[in-house]
CSV table of C-alpha atoms in Angstrom, one decimal:
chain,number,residue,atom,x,y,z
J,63,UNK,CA,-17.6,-11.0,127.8
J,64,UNK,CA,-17.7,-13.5,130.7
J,65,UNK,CA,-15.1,-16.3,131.0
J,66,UNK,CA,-16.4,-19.1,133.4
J,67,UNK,CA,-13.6,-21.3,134.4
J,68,UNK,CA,-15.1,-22.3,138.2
J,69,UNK,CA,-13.0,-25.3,139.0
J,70,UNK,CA,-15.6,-26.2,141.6
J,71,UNK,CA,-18.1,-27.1,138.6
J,72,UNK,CA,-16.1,-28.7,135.9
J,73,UNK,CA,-19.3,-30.9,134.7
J,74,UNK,CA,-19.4,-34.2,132.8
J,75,UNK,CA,-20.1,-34.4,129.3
J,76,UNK,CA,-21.2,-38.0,127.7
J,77,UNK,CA,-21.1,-37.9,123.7
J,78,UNK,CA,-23.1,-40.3,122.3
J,79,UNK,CA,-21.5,-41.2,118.4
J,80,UNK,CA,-24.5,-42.9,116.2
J,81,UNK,CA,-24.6,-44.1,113.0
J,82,UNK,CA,-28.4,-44.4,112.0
J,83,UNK,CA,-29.9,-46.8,109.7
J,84,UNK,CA,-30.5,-45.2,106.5
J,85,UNK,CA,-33.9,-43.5,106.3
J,86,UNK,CA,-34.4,-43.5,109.6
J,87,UNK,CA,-33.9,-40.0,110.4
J,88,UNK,CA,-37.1,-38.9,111.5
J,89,UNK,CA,-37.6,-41.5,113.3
J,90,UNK,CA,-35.1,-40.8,115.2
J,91,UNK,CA,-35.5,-37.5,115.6
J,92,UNK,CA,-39.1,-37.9,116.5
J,93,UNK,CA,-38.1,-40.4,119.4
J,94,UNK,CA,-35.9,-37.9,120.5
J,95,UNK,CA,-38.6,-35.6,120.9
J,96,UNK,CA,-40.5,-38.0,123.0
J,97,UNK,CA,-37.8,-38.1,125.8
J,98,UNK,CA,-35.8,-35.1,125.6
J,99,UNK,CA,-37.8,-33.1,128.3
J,100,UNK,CA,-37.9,-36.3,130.5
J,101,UNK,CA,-34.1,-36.2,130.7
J,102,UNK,CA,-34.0,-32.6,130.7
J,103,UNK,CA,-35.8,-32.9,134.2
J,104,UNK,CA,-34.0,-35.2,135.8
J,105,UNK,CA,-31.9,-34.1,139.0
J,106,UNK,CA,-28.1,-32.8,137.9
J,107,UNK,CA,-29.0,-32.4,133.8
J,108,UNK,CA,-27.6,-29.3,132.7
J,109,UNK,CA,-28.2,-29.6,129.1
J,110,UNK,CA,-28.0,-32.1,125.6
J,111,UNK,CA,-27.7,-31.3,121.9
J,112,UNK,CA,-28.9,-33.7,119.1
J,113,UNK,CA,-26.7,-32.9,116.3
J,114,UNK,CA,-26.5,-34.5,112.5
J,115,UNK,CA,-23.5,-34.6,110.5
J,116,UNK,CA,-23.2,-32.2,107.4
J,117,UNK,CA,-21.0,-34.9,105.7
J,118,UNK,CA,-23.1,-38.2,106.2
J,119,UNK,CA,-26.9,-37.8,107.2
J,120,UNK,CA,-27.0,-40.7,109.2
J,121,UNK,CA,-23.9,-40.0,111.4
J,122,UNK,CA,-25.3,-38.7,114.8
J,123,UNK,CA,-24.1,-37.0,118.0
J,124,UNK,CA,-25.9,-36.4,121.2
J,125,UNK,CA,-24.2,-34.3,123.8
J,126,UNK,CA,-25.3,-34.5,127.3
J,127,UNK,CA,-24.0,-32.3,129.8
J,128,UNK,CA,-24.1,-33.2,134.0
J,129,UNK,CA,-23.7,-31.4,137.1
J,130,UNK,CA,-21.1,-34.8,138.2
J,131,UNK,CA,-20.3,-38.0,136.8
J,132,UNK,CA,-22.9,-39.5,140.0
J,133,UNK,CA,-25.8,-37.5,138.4
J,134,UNK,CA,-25.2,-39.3,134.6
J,135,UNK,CA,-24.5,-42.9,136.5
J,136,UNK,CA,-27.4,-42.8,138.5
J,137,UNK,CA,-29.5,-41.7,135.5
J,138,UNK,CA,-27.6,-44.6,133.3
J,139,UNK,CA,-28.3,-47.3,135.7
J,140,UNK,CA,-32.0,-46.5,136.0
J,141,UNK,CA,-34.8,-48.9,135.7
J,142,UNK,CA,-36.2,-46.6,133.2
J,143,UNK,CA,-32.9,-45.5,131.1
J,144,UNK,CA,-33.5,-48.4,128.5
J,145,UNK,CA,-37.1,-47.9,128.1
J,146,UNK,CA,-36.8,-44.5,127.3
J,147,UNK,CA,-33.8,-45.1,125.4
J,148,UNK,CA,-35.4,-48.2,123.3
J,149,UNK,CA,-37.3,-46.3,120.4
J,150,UNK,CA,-34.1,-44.3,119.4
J,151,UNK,CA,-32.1,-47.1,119.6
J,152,UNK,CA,-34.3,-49.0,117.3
J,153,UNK,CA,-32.9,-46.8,114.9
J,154,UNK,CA,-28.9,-47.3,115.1
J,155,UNK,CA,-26.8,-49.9,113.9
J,156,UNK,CA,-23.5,-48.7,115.7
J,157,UNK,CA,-22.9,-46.3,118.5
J,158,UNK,CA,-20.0,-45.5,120.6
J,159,UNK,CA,-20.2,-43.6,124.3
J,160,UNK,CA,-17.4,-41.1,125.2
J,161,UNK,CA,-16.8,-39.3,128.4
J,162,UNK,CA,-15.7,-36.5,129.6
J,163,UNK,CA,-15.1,-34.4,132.9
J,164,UNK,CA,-15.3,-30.8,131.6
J,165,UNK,CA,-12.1,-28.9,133.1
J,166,UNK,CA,-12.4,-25.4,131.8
J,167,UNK,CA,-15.5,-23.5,129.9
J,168,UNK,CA,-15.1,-19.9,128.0
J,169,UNK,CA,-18.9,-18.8,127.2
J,170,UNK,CA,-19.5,-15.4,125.9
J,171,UNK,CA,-22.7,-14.5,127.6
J,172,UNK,CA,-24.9,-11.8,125.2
């Protein structure tokens, strides 16, 4: 097992709560696809999760991780951040934006 608590590297995590229109799904999903590896590549992304709810299909979460808050703001203020977010958007009647500095991480590396 290896415990990674680095203070030095806490990371910021931005949770992105959706609540799709109904039967939108794939739509979504396939938007999401379109994008993904754009964001992936930008500098200071660590990683993002699309995730759908096992209680109500069309509650949504997207984690995205950061190296720093600075990496997520500069990526947020963008000229292209709304373009790329437009087609998934398209998609959700409600959303809410949470964020978080990551202070400690346990990972058990296999």
């Amino acid at each position: 097992m290896n415990e990674q608590t680095n203070e030095d590297d806490h990371g910021y995590r931005v949770l992105f709560l959706l609540r799709l229109k109904p039967g939108t799904a794939e739509e979504f999903l396939h938007a999401y696809e379109k994008v993904r590896w754009e964001v992936a590549s930008l500098p200071g992304h660590r990683v993002d999760q699309v995730c759908q709810s096992t209680e109500d299909p069309d509650d949504w979460l997207i984690t995205s991780e950061w190296h720093s808050a600075a990496d997520f703001l500069e990526w947020e203020r963008s000229p292209g951040h709304r373009e790329l977010a437009a087609p998934m958007l398209a998609c959700v009647v409600e959303r809410r934006s949470v964020r978080f500095t990551v202070r400690r991480e346990t990972r058990v590396e296999e």
